[in-house]
PDB file of C-alpha atoms in Angstrom:
ATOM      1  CA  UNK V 311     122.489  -2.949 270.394  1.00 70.00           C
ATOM      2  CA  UNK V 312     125.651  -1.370 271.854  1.00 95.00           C
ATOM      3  CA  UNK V 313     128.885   0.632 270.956  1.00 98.00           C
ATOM      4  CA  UNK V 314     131.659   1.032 272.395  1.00 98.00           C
ATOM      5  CA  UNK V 315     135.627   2.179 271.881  1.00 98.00           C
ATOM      6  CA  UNK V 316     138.346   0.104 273.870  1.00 98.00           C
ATOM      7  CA  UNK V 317     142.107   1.915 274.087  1.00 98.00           C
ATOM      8  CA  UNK V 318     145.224   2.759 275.311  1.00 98.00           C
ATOM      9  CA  UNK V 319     146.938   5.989 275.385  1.00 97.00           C
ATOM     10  CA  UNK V 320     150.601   5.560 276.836  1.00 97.00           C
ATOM     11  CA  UNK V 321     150.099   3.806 280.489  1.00 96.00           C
ATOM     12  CA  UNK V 322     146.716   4.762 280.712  1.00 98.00           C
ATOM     13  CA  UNK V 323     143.894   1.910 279.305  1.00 98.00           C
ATOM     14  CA  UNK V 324     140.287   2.231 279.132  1.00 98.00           C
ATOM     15  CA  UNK V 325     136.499   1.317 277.602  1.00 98.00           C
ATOM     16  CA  UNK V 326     133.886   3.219 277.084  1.00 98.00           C
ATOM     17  CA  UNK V 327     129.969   1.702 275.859  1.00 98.00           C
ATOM     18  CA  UNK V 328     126.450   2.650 275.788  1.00 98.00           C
ATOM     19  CA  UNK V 329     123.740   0.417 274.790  1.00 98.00           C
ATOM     20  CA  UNK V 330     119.704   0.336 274.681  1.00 97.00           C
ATOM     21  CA  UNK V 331     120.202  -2.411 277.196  1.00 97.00           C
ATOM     22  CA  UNK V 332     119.779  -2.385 280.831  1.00 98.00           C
ATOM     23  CA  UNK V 333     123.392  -2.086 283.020  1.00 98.00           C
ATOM     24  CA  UNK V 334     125.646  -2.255 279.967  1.00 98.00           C
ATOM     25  CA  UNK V 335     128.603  -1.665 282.156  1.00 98.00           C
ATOM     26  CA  UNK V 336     127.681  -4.860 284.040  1.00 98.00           C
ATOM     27  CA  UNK V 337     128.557  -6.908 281.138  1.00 98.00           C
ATOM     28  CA  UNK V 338     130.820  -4.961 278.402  1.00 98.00           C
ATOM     29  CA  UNK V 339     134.356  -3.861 280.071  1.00 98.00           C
ATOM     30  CA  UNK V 340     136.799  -4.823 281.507  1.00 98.00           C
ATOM     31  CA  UNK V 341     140.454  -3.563 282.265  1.00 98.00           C
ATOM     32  CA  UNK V 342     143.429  -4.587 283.677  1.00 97.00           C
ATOM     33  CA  UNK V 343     146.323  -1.997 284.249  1.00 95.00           C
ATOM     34  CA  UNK V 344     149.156  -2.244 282.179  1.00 95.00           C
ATOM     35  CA  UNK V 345     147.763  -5.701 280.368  1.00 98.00           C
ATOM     36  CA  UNK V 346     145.002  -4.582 278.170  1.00 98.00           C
ATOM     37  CA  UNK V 347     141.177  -3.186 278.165  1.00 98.00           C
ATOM     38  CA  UNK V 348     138.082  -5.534 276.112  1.00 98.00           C
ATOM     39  CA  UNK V 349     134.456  -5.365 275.436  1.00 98.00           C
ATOM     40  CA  UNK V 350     132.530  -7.824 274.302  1.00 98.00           C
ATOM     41  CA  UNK V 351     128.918  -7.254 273.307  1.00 98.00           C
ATOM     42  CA  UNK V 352     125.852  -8.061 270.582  1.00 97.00           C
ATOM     43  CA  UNK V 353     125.225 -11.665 272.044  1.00 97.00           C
ATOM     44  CA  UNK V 354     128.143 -11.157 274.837  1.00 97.00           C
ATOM     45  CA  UNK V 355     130.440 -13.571 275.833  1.00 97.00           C
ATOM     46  CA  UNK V 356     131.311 -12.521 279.345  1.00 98.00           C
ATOM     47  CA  UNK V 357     134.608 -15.234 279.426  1.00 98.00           C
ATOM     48  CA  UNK V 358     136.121 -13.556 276.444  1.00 98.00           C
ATOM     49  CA  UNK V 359     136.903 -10.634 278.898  1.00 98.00           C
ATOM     50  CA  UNK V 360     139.356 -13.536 280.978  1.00 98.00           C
ATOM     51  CA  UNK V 361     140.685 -15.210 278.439  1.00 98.00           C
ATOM     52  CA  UNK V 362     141.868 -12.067 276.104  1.00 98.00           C
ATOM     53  CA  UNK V 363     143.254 -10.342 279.358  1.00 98.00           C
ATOM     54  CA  UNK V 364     145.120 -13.739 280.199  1.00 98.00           C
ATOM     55  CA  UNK V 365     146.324 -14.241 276.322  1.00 98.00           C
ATOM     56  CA  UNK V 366     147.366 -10.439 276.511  1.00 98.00           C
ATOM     57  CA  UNK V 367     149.328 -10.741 279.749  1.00 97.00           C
ATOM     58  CA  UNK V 368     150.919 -14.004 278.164  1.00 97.00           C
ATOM     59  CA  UNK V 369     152.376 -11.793 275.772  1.00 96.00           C
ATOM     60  CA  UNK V 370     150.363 -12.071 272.555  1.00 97.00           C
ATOM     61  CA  UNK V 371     148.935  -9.586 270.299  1.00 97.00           C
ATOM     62  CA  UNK V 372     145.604  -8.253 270.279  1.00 98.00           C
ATOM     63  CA  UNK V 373     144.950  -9.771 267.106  1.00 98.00           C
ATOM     64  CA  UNK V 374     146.292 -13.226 267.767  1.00 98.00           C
ATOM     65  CA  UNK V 375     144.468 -13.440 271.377  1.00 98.00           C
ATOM     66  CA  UNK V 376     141.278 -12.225 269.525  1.00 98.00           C
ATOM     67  CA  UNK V 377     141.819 -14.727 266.516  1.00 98.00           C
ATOM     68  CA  UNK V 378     141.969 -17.991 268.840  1.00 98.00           C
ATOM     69  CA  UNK V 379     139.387 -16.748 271.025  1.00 98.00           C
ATOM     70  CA  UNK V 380     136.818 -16.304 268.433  1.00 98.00           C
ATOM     71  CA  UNK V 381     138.051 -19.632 266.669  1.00 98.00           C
ATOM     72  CA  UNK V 382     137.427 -21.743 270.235  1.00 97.00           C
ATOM     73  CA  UNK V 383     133.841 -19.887 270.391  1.00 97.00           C
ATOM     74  CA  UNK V 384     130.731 -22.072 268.475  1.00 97.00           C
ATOM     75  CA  UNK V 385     128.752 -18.700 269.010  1.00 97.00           C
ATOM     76  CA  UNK V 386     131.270 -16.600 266.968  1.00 97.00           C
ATOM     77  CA  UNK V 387     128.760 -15.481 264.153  1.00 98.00           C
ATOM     78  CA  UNK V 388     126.822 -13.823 266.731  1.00 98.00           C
ATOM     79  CA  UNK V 389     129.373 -11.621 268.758  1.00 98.00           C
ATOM     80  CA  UNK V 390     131.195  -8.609 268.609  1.00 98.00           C
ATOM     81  CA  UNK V 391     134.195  -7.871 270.845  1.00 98.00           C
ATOM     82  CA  UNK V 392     136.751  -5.061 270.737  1.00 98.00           C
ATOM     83  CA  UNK V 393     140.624  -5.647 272.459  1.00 98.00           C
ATOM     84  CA  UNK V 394     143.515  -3.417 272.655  1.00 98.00           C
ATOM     85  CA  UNK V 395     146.814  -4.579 274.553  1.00 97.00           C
ATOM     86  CA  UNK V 396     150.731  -3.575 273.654  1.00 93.00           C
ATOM     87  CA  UNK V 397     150.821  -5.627 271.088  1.00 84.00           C
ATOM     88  CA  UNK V 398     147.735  -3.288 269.259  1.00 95.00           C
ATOM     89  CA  UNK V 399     144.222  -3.552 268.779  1.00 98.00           C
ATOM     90  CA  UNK V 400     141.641  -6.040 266.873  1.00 98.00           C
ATOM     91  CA  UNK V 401     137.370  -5.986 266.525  1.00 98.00           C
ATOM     92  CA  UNK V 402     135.638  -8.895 265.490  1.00 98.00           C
ATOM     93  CA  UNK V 403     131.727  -8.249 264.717  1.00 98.00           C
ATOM     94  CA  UNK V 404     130.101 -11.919 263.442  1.00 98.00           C
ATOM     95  CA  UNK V 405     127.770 -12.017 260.523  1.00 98.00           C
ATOM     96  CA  UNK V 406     125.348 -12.941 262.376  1.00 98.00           C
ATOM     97  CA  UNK V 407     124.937  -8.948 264.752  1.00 98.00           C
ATOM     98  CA  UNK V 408     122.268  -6.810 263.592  1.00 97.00           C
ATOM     99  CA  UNK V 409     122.814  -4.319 261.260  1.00 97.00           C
ATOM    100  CA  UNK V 410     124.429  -1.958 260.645  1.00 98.00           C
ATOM    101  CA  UNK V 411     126.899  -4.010 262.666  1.00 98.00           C
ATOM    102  CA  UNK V 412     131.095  -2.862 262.343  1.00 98.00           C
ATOM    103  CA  UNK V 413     134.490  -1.747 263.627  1.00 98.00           C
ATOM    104  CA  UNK V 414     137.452   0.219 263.072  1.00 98.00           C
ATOM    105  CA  UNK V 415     141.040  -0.548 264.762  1.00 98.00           C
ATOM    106  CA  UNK V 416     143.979   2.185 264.950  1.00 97.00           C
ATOM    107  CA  UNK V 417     147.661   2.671 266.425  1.00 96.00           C
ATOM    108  CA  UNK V 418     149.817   5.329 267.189  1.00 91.00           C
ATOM    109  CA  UNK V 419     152.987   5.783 268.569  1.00 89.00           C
ATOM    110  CA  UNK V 420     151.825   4.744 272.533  1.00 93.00           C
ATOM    111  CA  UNK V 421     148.008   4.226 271.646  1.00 97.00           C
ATOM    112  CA  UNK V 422     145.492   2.340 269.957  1.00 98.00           C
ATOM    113  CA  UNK V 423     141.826   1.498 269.458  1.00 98.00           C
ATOM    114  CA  UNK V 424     139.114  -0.614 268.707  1.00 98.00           C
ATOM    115  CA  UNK V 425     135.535   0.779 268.189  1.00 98.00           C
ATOM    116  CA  UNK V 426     132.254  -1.231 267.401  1.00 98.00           C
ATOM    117  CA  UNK V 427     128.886  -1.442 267.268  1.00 98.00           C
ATOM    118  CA  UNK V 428     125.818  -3.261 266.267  1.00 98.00           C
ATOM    119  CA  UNK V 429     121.921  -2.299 265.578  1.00 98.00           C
ATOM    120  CA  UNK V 430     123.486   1.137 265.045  1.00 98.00           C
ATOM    121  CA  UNK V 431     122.020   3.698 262.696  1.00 98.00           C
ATOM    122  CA  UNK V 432     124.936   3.630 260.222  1.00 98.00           C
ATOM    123  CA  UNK V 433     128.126   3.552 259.989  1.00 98.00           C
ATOM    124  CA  UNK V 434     128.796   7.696 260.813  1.00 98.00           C
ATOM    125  CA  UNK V 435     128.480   6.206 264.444  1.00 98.00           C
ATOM    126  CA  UNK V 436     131.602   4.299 264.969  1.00 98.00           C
ATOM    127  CA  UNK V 437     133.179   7.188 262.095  1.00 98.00           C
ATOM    128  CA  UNK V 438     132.294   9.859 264.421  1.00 98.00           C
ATOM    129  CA  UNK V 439     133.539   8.120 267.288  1.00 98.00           C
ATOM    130  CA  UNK V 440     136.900   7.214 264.999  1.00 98.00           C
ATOM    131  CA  UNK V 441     137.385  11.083 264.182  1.00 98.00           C
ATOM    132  CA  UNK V 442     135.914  12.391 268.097  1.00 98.00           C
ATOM    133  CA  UNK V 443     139.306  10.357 269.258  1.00 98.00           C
ATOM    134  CA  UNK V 444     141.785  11.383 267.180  1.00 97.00           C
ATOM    135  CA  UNK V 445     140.988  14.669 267.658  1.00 98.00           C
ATOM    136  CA  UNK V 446     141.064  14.515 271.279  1.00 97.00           C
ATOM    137  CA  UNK V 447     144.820  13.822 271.084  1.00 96.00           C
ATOM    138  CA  UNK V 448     146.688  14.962 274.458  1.00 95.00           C
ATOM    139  CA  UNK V 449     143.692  14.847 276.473  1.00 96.00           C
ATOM    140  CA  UNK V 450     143.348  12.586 279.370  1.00 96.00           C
ATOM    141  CA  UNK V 451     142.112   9.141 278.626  1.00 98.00           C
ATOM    142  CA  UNK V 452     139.165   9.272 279.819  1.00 98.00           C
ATOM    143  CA  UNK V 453     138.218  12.453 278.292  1.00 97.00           C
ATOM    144  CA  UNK V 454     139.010  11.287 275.376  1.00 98.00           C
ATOM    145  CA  UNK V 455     136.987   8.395 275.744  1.00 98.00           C
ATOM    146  CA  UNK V 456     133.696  10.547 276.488  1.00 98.00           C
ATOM    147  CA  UNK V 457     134.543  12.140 273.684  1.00 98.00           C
ATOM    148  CA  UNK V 458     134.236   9.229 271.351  1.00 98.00           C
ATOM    149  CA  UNK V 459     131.331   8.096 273.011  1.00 98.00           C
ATOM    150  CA  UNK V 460     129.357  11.160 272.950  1.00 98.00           C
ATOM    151  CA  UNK V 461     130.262  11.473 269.182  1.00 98.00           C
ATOM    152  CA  UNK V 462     128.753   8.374 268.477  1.00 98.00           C
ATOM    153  CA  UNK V 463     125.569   9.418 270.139  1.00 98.00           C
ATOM    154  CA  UNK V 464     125.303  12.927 268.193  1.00 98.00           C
ATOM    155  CA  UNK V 465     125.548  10.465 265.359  1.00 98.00           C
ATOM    156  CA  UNK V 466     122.512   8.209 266.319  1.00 97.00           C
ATOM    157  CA  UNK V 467     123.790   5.749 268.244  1.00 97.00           C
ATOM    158  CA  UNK V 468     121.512   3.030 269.157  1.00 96.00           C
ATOM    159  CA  UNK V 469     119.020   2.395 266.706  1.00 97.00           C
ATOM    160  CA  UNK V 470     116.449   1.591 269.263  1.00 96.00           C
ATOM    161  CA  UNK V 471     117.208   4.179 271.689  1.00 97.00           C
ATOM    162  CA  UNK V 472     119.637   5.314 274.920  1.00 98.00           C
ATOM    163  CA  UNK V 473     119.385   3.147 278.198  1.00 98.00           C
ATOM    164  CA  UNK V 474     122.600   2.507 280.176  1.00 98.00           C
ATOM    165  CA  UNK V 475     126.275   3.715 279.474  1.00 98.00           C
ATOM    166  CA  UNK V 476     129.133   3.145 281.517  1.00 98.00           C
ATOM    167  CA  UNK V 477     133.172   3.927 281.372  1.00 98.00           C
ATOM    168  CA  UNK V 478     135.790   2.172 283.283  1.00 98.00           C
ATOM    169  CA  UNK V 479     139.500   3.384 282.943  1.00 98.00           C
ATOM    170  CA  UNK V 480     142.818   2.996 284.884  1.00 98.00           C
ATOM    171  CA  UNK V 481     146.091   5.058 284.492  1.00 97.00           C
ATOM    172  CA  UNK V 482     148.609   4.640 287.281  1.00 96.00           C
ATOM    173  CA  UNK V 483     148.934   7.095 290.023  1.00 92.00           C
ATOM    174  CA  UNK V 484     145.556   9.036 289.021  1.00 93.00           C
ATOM    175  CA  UNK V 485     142.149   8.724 290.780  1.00 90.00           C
ATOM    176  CA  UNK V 486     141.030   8.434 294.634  1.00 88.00           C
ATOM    177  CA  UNK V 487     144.216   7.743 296.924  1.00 86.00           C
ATOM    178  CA  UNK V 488     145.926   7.743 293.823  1.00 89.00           C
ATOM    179  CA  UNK V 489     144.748   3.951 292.972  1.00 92.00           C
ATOM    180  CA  UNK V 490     144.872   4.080 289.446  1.00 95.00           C
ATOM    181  CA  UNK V 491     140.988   4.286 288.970  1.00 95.00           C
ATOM    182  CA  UNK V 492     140.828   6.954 286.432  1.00 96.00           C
ATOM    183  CA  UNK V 493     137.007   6.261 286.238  1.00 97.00           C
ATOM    184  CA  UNK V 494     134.649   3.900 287.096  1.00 98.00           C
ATOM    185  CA  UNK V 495     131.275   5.159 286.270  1.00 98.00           C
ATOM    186  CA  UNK V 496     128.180   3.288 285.106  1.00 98.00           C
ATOM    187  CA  UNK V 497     124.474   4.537 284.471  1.00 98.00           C
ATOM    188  CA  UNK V 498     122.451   1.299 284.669  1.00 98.00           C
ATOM    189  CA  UNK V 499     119.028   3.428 283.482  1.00 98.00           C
ATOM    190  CA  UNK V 500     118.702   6.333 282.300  1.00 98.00           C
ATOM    191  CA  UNK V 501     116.428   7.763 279.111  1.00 98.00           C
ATOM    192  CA  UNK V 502     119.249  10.102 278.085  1.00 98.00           C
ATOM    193  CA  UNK V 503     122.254   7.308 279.741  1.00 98.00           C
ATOM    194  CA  UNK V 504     125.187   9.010 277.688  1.00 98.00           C
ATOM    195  CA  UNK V 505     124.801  12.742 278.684  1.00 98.00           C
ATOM    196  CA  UNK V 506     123.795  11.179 282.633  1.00 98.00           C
ATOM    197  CA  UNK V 507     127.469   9.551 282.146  1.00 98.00           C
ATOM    198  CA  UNK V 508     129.124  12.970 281.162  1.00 98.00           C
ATOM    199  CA  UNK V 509     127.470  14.561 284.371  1.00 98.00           C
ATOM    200  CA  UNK V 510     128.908  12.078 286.613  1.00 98.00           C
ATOM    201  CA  UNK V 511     132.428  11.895 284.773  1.00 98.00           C
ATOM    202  CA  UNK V 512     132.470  15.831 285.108  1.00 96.00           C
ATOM    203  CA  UNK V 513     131.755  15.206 289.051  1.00 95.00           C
ATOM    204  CA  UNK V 514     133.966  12.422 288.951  1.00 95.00           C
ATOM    205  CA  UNK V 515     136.970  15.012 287.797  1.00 92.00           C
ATOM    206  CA  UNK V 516     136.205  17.432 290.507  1.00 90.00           C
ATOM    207  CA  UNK V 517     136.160  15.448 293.325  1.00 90.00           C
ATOM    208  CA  UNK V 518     139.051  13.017 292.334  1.00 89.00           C
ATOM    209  CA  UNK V 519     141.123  14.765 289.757  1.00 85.00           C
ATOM    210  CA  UNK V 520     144.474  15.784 290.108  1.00 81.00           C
ATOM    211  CA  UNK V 521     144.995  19.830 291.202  1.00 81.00           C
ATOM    212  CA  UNK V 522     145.459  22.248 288.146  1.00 79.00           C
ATOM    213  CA  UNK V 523     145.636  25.493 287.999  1.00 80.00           C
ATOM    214  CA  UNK V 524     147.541  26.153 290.834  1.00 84.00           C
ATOM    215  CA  UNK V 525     149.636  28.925 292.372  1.00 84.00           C
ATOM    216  CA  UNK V 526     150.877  30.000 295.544  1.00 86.00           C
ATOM    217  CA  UNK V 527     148.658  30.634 298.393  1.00 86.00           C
ATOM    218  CA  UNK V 528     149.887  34.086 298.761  1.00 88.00           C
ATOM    219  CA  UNK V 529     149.413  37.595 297.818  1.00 91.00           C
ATOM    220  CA  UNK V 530     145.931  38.604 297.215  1.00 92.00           C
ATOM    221  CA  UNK V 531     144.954  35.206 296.486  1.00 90.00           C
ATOM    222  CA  UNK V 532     146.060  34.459 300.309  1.00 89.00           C
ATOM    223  CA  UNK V 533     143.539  37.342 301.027  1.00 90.00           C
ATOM    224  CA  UNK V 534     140.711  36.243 298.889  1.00 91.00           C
ATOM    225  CA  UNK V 535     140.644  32.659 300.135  1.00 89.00           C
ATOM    226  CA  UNK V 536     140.806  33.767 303.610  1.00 88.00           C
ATOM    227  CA  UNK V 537     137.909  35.888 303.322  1.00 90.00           C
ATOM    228  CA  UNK V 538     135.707  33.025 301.691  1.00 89.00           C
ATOM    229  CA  UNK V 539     136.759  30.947 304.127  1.00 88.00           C
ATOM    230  CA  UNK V 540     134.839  33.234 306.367  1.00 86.00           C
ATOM    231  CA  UNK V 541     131.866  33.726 304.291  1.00 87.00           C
ATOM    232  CA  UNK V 542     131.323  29.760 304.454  1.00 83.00           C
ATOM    233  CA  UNK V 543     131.742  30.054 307.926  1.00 72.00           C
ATOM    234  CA  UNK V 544     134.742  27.328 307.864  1.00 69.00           C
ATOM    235  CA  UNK V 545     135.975  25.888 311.209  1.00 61.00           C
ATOM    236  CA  UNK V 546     138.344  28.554 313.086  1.00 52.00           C
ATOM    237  CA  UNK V 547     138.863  30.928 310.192  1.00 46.00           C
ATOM    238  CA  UNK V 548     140.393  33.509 311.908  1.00 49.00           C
ATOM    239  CA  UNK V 549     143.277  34.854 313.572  1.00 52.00           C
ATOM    240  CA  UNK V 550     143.817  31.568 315.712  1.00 57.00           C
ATOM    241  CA  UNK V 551     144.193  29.100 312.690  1.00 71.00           C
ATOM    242  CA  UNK V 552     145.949  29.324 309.412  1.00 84.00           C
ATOM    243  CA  UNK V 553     144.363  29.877 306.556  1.00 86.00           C
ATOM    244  CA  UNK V 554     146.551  26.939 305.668  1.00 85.00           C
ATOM    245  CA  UNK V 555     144.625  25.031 308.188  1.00 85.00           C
ATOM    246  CA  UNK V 556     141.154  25.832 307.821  1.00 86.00           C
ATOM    247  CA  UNK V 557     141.169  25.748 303.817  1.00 87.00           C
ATOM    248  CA  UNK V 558     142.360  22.258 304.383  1.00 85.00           C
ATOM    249  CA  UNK V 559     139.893  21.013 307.015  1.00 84.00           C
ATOM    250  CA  UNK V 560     137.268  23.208 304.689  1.00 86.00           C
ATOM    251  CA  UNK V 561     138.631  20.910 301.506  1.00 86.00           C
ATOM    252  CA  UNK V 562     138.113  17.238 303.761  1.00 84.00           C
ATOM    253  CA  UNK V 563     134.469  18.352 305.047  1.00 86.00           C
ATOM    254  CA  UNK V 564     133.447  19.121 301.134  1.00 87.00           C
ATOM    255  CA  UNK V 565     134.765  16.078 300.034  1.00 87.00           C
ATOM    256  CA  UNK V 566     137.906  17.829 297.825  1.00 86.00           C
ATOM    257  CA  UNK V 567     140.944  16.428 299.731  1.00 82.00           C
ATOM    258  CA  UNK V 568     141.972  14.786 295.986  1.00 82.00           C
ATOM    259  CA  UNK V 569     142.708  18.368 295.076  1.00 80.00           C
ATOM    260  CA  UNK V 570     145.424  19.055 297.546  1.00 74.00           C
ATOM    261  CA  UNK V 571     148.606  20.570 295.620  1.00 72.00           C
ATOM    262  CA  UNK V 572     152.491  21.948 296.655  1.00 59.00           C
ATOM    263  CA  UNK V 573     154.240  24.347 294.580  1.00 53.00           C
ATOM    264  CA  UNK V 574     157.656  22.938 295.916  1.00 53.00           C
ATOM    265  CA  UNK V 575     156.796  22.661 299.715  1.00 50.00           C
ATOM    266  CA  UNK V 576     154.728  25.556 299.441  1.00 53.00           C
ATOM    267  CA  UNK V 577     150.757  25.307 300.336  1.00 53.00           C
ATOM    268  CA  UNK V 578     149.064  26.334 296.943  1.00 62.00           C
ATOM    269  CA  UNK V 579     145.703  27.173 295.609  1.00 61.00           C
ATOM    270  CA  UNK V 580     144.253  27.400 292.128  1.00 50.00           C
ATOM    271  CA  UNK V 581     144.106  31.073 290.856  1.00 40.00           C
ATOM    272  CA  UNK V 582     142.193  30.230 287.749  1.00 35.00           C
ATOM    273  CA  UNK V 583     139.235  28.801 289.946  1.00 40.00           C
ATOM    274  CA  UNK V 584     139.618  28.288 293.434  1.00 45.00           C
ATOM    275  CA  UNK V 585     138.019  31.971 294.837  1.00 42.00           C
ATOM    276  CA  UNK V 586     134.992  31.458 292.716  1.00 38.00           C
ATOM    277  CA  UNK V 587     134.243  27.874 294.053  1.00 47.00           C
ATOM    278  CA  UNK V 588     134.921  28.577 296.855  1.00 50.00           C
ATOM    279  CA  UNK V 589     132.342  31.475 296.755  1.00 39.00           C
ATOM    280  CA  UNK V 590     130.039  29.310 295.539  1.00 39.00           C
ATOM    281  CA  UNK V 591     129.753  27.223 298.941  1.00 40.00           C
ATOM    282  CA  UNK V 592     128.507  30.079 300.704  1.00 38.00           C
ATOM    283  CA  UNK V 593     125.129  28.954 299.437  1.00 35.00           C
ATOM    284  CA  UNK V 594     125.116  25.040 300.109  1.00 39.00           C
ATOM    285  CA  UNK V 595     126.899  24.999 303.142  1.00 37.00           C
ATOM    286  CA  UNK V 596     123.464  25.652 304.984  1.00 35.00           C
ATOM    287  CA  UNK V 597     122.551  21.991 303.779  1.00 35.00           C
ATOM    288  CA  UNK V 598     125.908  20.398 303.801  1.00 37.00           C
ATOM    289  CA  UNK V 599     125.608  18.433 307.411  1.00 34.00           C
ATOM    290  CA  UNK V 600     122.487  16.596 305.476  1.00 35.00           C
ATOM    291  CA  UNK V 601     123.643  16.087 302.088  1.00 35.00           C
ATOM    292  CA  UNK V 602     127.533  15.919 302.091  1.00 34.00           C
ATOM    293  CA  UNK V 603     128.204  14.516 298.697  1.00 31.00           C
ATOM    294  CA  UNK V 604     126.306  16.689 297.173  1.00 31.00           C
ATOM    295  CA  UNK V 605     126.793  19.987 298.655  1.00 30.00           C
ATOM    296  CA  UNK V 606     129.950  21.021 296.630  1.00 31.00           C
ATOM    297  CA  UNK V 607     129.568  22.282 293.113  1.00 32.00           C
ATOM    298  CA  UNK V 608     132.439  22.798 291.207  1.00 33.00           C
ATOM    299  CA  UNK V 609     134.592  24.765 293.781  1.00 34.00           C
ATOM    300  CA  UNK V 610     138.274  23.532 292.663  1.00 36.00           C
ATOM    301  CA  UNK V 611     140.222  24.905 295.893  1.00 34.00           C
ATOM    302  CA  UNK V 612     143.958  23.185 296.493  1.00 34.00           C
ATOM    303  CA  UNK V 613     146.488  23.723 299.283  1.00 33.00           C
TER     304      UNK V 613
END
């Protein structure tokens, strides 16, 4: 009834599922930084997420914390759990999950997976997934994990349907105040839950990604901001405020302060995409004051 892929890709760990079962990402993942990522799923045991993670940080393998967990477990024919930690990756899917019920493990030089599934359509879903995340190679994490998951989905998925997907993914240094959230995203119900997922993950990247893209605030991309700034009617944008100023008070009001940026100690701004999103604002910021989270679109503007 779910599937799911569980990895690592250098310091950064992560799962991603999506089931025909209500708040998958209630129940499926969990992650600790720098230990290891699971999933457990088909009849779920929820304690297998505490005791691989502790087995893990002890310094075992995935494979060896997997093995004794399903040995202590009198419901073993009738789970399915995917681990990765340092020490590699292992799936387990009983006898007793609903077919087509399976896995596939990998490694590279700094990464590794598990995928699985169970009441899929076939095996091309956790082969899709397999093939979506090796060929996402160099992506971030959890891109490459939406990947997979949306692969697996174009396959068939669920045999009985879409309902709730979640992803949950840390990476040191990366997300809101630089916590190491890379994402944290569920969709609890939701006819097309996968697709919702990608929606929020690509509003999750705007608002808390790291600044790309950048250049100098300077130039003629000093004057275009400056006259956007102006368009979107931005606090003091003129003469007696810096554009430095007001683009940043601009960036905390629309909720894009994670997109700050320095070329050396330089206020900078992305050239690629910054004066078009910025543009963009002209027509929300009339219905900002009521709906502040969602008045931004995808204007990627860094100092």
């Amino acid at each position: 009834m779910t599937f799911s892929i569980v990895a690592r890709d250098g310091d950064a760990w992560g799962v991603v599922v999506a089931s025909k079962f209500l708040s998958a990402g209630a129940v499926v993942p969990q992650v600790e930084m720098g230990v290891g990522a699971v999933a457990t799923q088909a009849m779920a045991r929820v304690a297998y997420r505490g005791e691989l993670l502790a087995a893990l940080a002890r310094g075992e393998s995935a494979q060896a914390a997997l093995d004794a967990a399903v040995a202590a477990d009198a419901g073993r024919g009738d789970r399915q759990v995917g681990v990765v930690g340092d020490g590699g990756a292992a799936s387990w899917t009983g006898p007793g999950c609903m077919p087509w019920a399976g896995g596939r493990t990998g490694e590279g030089v700094s990464s590794a997976y598990a995928i699985q599934g169970n009441i899929l359509v076939g095996p091309e879903v956790v082969e899709e997934m397999e093939r979506a995340w090796l060929a996402s190679a160099g992506d971030p994490l959890d891109a490459r994990l939406l990947a997979a998951l949306l692969a697996g989905d174009a396959a068939g998925g669920d045999a009985r349907g879409r309902q709730s997907a979640a992803i949950l993914a840390y990476e040191p240094g990366t997300g809101y105040d630089r916590c190491g959230v890379l994402a944290d995203l569920r969709v609890d119900d939701h006819p097309d839950a996968p697709a919702e997922l990608a929606r929020i993950h690509s509003l999750h990247t705007l608002y808390f990604g790291a600044p790309e893209g950048v250049a100098p605030l300077e130039g003629e991309l000093r004057e275009e901001v400056t006259g956007l700034l102006v368009q979107v009617r931005a606090r003091s944008a003129d003469a007696a405020e810096s554009v430095e100023a007001t683009l940043e008070w601009w960036m905390g009001e629309v909720n894009l302060e994670t997109r700050h940026a320095l070329v050396g100690s330089t206020p900078a701004c992305s050239r690629s995409c910054g004066g078009r999103r910025l543009s963009a604002a002209r027509a929300s910021a009339r219905s900002r004051r009521g709906r502040r989270c969602g008045s931004t679109r995808r204007r990627r503007v860094r100092r």
